[in-house]
Tab-separated table of C-alpha atoms and ligand atoms in Angstrom:
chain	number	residue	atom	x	y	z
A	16	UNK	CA	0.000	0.000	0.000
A	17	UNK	CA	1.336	3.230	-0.856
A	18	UNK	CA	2.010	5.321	2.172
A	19	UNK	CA	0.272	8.837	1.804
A	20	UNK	CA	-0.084	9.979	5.300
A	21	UNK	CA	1.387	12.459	7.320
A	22	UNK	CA	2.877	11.693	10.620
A	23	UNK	CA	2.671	13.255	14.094
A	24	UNK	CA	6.198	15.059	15.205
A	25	UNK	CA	5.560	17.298	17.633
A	26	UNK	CA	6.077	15.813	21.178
A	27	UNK	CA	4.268	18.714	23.243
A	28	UNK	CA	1.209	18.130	21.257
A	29	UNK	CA	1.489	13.912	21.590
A	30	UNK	CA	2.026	14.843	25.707
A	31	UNK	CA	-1.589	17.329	25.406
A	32	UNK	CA	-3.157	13.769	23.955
A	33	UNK	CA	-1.867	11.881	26.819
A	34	UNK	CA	-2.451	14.305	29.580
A	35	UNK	CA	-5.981	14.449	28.220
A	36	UNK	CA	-6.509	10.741	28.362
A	37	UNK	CA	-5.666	11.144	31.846
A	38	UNK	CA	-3.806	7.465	30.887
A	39	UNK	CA	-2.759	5.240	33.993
A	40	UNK	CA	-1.207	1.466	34.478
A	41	UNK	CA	-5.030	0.539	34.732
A	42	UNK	CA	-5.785	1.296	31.308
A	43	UNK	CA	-6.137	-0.680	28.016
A	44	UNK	CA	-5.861	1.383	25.344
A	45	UNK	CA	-6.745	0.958	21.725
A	46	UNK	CA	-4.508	3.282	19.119
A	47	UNK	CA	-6.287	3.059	15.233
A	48	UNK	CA	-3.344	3.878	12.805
A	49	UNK	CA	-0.156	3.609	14.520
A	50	UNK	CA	1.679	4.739	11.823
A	51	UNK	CA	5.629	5.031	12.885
A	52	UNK	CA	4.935	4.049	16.413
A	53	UNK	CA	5.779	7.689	17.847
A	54	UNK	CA	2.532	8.486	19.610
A	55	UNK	CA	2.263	4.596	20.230
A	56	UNK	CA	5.272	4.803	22.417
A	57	UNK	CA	3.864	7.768	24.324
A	58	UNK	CA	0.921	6.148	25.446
A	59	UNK	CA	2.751	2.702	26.467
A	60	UNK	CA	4.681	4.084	28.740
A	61	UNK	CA	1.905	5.167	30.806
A	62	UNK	CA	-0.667	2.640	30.470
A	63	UNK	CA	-1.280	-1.429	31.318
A	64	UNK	CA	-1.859	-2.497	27.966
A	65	UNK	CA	-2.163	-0.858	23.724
A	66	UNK	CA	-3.643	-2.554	21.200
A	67	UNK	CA	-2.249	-1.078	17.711
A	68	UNK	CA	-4.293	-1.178	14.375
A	69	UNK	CA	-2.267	-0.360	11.200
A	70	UNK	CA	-3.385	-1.046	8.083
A	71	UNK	CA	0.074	-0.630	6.262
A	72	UNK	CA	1.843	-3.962	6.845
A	73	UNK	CA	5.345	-2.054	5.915
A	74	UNK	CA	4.960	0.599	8.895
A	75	UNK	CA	3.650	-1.748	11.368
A	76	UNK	CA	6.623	-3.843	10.734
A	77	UNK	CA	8.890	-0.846	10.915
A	78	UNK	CA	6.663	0.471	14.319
A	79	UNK	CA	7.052	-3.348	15.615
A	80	UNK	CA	11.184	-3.249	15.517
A	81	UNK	CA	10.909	0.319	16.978
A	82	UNK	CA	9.005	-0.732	19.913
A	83	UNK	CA	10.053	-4.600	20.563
A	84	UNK	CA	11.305	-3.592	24.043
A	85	UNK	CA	7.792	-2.629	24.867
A	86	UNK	CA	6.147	-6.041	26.026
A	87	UNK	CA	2.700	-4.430	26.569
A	88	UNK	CA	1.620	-3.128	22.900
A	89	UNK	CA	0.079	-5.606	20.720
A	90	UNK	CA	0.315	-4.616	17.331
A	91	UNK	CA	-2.717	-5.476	15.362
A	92	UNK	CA	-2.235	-5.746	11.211
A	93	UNK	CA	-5.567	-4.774	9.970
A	94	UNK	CA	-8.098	-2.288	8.581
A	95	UNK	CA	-9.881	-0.605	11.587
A	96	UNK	CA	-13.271	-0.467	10.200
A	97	UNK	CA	-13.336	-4.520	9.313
A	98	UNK	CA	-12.287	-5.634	12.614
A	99	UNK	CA	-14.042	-5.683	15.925
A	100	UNK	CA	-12.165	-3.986	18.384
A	101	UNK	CA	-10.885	-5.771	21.151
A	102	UNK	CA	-13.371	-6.273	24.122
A	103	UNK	CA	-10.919	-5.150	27.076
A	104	UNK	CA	-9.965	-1.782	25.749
A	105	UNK	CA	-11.441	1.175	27.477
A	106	UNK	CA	-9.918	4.034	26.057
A	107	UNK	CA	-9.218	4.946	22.376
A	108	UNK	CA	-6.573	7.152	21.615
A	109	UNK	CA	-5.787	8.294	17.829
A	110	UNK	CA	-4.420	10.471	15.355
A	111	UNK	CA	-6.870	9.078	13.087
A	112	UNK	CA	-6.837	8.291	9.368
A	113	UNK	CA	-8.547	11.336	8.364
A	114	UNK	CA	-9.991	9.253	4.874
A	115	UNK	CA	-11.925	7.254	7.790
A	116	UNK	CA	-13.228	9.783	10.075
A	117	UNK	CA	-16.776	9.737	9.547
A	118	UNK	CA	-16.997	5.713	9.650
A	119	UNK	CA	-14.502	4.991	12.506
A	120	UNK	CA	-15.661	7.764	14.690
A	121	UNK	CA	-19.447	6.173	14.477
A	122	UNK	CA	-17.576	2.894	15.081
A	123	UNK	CA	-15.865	4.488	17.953
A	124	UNK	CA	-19.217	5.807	19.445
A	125	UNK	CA	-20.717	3.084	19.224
A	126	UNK	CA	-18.200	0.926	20.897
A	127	UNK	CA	-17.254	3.192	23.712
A	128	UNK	CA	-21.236	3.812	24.239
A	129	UNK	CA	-21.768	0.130	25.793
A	130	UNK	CA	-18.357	0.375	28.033
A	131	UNK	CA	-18.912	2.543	31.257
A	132	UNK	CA	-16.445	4.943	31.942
A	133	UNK	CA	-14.700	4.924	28.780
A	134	UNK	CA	-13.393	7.717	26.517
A	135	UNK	CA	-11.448	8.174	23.326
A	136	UNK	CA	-9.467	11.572	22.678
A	137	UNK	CA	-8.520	11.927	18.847
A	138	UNK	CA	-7.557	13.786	16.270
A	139	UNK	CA	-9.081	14.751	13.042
A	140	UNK	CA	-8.577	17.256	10.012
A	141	UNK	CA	-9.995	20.747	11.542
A	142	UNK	CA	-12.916	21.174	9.565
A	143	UNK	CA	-14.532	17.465	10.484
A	144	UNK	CA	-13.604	18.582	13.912
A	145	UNK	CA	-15.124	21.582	14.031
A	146	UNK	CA	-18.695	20.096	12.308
A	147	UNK	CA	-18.634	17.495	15.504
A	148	UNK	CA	-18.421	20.447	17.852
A	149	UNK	CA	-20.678	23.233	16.073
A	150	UNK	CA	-24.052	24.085	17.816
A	151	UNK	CA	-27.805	25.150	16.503
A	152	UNK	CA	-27.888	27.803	14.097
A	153	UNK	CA	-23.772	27.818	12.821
A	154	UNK	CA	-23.188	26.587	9.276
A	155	UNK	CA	-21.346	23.460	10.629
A	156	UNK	CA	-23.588	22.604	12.515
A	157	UNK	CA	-24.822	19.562	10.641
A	158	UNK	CA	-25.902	15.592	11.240
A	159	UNK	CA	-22.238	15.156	12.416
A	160	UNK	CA	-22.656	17.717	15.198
A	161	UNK	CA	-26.352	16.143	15.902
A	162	UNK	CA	-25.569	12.471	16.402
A	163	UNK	CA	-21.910	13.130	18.135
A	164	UNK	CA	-23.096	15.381	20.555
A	165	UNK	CA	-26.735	13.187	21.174
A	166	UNK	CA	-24.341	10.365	22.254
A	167	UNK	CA	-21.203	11.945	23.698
A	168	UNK	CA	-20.083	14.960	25.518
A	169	UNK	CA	-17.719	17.003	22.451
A	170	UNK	CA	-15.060	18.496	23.958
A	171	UNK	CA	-12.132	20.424	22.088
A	172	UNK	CA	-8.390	20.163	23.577
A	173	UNK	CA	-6.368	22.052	21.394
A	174	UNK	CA	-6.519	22.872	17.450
A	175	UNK	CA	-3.099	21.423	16.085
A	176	UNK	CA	-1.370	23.052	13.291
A	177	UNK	CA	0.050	21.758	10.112
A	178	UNK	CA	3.388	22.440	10.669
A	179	UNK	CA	3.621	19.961	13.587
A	180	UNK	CA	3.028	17.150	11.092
A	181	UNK	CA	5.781	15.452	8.705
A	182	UNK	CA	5.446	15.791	5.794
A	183	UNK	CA	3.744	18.975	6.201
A	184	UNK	CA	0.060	18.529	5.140
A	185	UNK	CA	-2.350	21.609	3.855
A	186	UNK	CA	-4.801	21.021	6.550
A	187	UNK	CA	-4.904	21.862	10.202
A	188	UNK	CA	-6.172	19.192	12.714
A	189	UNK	CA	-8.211	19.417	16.408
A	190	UNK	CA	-7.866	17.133	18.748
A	191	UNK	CA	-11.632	16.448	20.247
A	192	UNK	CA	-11.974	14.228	23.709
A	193	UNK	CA	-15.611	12.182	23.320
A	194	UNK	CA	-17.475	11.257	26.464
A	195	UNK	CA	-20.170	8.825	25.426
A	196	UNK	CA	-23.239	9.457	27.561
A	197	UNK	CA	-23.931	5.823	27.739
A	198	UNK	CA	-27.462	6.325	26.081
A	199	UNK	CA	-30.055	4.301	24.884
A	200	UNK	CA	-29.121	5.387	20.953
A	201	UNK	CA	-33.022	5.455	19.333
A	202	UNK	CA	-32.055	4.531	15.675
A	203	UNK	CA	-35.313	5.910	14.757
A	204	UNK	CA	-34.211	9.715	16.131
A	205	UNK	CA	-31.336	9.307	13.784
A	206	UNK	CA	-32.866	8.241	10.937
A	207	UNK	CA	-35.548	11.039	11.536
A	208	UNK	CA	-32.847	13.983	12.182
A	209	UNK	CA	-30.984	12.318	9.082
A	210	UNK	CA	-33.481	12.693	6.526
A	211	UNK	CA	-34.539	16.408	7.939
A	212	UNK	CA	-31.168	17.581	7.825
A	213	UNK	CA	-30.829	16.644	3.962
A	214	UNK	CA	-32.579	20.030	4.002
A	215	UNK	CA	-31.120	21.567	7.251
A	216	UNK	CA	-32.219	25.283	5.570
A	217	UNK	CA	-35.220	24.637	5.360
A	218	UNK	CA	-38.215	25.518	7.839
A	219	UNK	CA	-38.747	21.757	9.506
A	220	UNK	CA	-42.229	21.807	7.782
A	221	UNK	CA	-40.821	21.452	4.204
A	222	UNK	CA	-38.381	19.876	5.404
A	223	UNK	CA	-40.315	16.859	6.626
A	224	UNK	CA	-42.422	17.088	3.655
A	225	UNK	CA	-39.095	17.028	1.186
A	226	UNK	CA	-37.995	14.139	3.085
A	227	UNK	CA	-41.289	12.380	3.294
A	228	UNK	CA	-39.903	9.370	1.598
A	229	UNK	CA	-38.267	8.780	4.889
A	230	UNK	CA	-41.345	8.535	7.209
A	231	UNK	CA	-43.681	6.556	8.080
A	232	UNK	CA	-46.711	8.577	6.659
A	233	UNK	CA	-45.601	9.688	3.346
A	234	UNK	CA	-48.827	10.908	1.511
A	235	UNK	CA	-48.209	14.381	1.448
A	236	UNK	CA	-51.637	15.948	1.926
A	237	UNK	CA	-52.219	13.756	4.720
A	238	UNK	CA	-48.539	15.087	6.036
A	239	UNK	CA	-49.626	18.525	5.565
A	240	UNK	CA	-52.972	17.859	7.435
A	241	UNK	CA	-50.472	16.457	10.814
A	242	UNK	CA	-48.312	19.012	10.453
A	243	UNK	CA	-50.536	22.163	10.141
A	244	UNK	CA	-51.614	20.923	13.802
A	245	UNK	CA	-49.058	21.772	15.172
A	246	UNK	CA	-47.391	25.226	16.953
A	247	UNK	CA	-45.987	27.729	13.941
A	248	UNK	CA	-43.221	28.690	16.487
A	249	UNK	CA	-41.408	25.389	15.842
A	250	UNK	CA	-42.984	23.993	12.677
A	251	UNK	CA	-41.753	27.420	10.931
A	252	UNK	CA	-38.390	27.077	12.396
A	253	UNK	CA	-35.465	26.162	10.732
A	254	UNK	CA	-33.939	22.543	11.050
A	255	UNK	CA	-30.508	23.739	11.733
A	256	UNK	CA	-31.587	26.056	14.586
A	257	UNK	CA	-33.003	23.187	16.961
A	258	UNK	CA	-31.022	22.031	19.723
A	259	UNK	CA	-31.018	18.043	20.641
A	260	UNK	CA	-33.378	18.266	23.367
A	261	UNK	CA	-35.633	20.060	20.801
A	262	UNK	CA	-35.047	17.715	17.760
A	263	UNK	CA	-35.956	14.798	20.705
A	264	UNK	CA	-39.150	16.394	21.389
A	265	UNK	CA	-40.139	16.991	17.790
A	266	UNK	CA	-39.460	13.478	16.816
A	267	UNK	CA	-41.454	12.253	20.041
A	268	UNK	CA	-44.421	14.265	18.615
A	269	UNK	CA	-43.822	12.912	15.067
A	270	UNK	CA	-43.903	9.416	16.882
A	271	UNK	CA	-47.506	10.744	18.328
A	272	UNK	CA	-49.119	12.291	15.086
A	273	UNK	CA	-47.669	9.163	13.294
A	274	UNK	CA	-45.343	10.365	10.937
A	275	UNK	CA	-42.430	8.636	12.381
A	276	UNK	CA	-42.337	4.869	14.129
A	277	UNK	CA	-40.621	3.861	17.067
B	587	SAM	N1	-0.257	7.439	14.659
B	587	SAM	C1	0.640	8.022	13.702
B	587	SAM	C2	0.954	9.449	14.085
B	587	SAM	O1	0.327	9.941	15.032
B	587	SAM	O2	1.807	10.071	13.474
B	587	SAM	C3	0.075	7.950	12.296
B	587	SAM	C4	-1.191	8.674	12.043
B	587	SAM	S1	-1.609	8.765	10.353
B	587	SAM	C5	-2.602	10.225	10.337
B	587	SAM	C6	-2.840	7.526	10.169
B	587	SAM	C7	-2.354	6.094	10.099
B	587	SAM	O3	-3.498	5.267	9.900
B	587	SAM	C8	-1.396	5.740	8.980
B	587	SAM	O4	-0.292	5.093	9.493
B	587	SAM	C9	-2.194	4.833	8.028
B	587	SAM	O5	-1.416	3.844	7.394
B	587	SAM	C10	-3.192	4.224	8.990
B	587	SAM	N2	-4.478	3.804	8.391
B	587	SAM	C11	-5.111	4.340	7.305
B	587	SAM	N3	-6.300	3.747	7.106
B	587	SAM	C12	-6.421	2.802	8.082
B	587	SAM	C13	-7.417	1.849	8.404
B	587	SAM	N4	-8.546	1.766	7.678
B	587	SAM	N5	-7.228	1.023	9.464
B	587	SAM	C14	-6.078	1.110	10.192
B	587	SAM	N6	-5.089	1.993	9.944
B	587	SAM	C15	-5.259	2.840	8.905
């Protein structure tokens, strides 16, 4: 595989991703994309156990000799999003493939949602971090921001700038701590906040009409009959200026007039 990623070098900002771990000899620690085995290293030394994932057989070999002294990092040879992640770790602690973001971070979620007291603190290309973080009524603020911060606390420890990569890329980076609030996840709120913000400009009456396709009642006049029911404060509104709380009570009231399903 050819090698087209750019490598952590700067040692104060691999120290601000272990301080933020808050990484003792208790933890198990999973690392996606080892890479050279810098950052790797880092976060050995403080913790019980790593489990490495790299994709690129070539670096994990090179990462492997680098570290062989280190008895407590297994190094796993694999691609992060085809693998289940090992069942002991409880932290997760990346400078992520930023091709993967989207798919490992809902991986990540997901995994760290089921695992009480577990957190993951990563990095990722500036703008994806800064859609996770936006809130209502910012232009980033977008399905990203809706179904990271429904499940976990977003929390920003420090934007990172190109230069402290090698070879220098032409993006800056963010590294983001997630707290997952441990939550029932409804799959039906997602798929329900999904399809409305497809048109996140809009007021959330067209907006559930343009995405009627999604829901459960799709006839439209029978849609506009529910919907014309209901308080022109909100149904006027637009989608990207709800809060989560607010999105969970409109899509309990769509459960209620029927136009979504539990
Ligand atoms: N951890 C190193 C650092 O901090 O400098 C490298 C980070 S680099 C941004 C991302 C690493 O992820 C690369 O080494 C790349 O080969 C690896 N990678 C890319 N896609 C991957 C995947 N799907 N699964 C596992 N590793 C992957």
């Amino acid at each position: 595989m050819r090698n087209t990623q750019v490598f952590l070098r700067d040692i104060n900002i691999m120290n601000k991703i272990v301080d933020s771990a808050e990484l003792s000899k208790k933890d198990i620690v999973l690392e996606i994309g080892s890479g050279d085995g810098r950052l790797t290293k880092v976060i050995a030394e403080k913790v019980k156990k790593v489990y490495a994932i790299e994709i690129d057989l070539n670096l994990l070999d090179s990462s492997k000799m680098a570290l062989k002294d280190m008895k407590n990092v297994e190094f796993i040879n694999a691609d992060a999003l085809e693998i289940n992640f090992p069942d002991d770790v409880n932290k997760i602690v990346s400078n992520l493939p930023y091709s993967i973001s989207s798919p490992v971070t809902t991986k990540i979620i997901y995994f760290l949602n089921k695992r009480a007291g577990s957190f993951a603190v990563l990095m990722y290309q500036k703008e994806f971090g800064e859609r996770m973080l936006a809130i209502p009524g910012i232009r980033d603020y977008s399905m990203l921001s809706v179904f990271c911060q429904y499940t976990c606390e977003v929390k920003k420890i420090t934007n990172v700038s190109k230069g402290c990569f090698r070879p220098t890329p032409s993006v800056d980076s963010v590294v983001i701590k997630l707290l997952p609030k441990h939550i029932d996840i409804d799959e039906g709120f997602l798929d329900f906040c999904r399809a409305i913000f497809q048109h996140k400009k809009k007021n959330l009456y067209s907006a559930i009409l343009d995405s009627r396709g999604k829901m459960a009642l799709h006839t439209k006049s029978e849609l506009k009959e529910k919907l014309e029911t209901l308080d022109d404060s909100f149904i006027k509104e637009k989608v990207f200026l709800f809060e989560i709380e607010e999105l969970l009570n409109i899509y309990k009231e769509m459960i209620k007039l029927g136009i979504c399903q539990k």
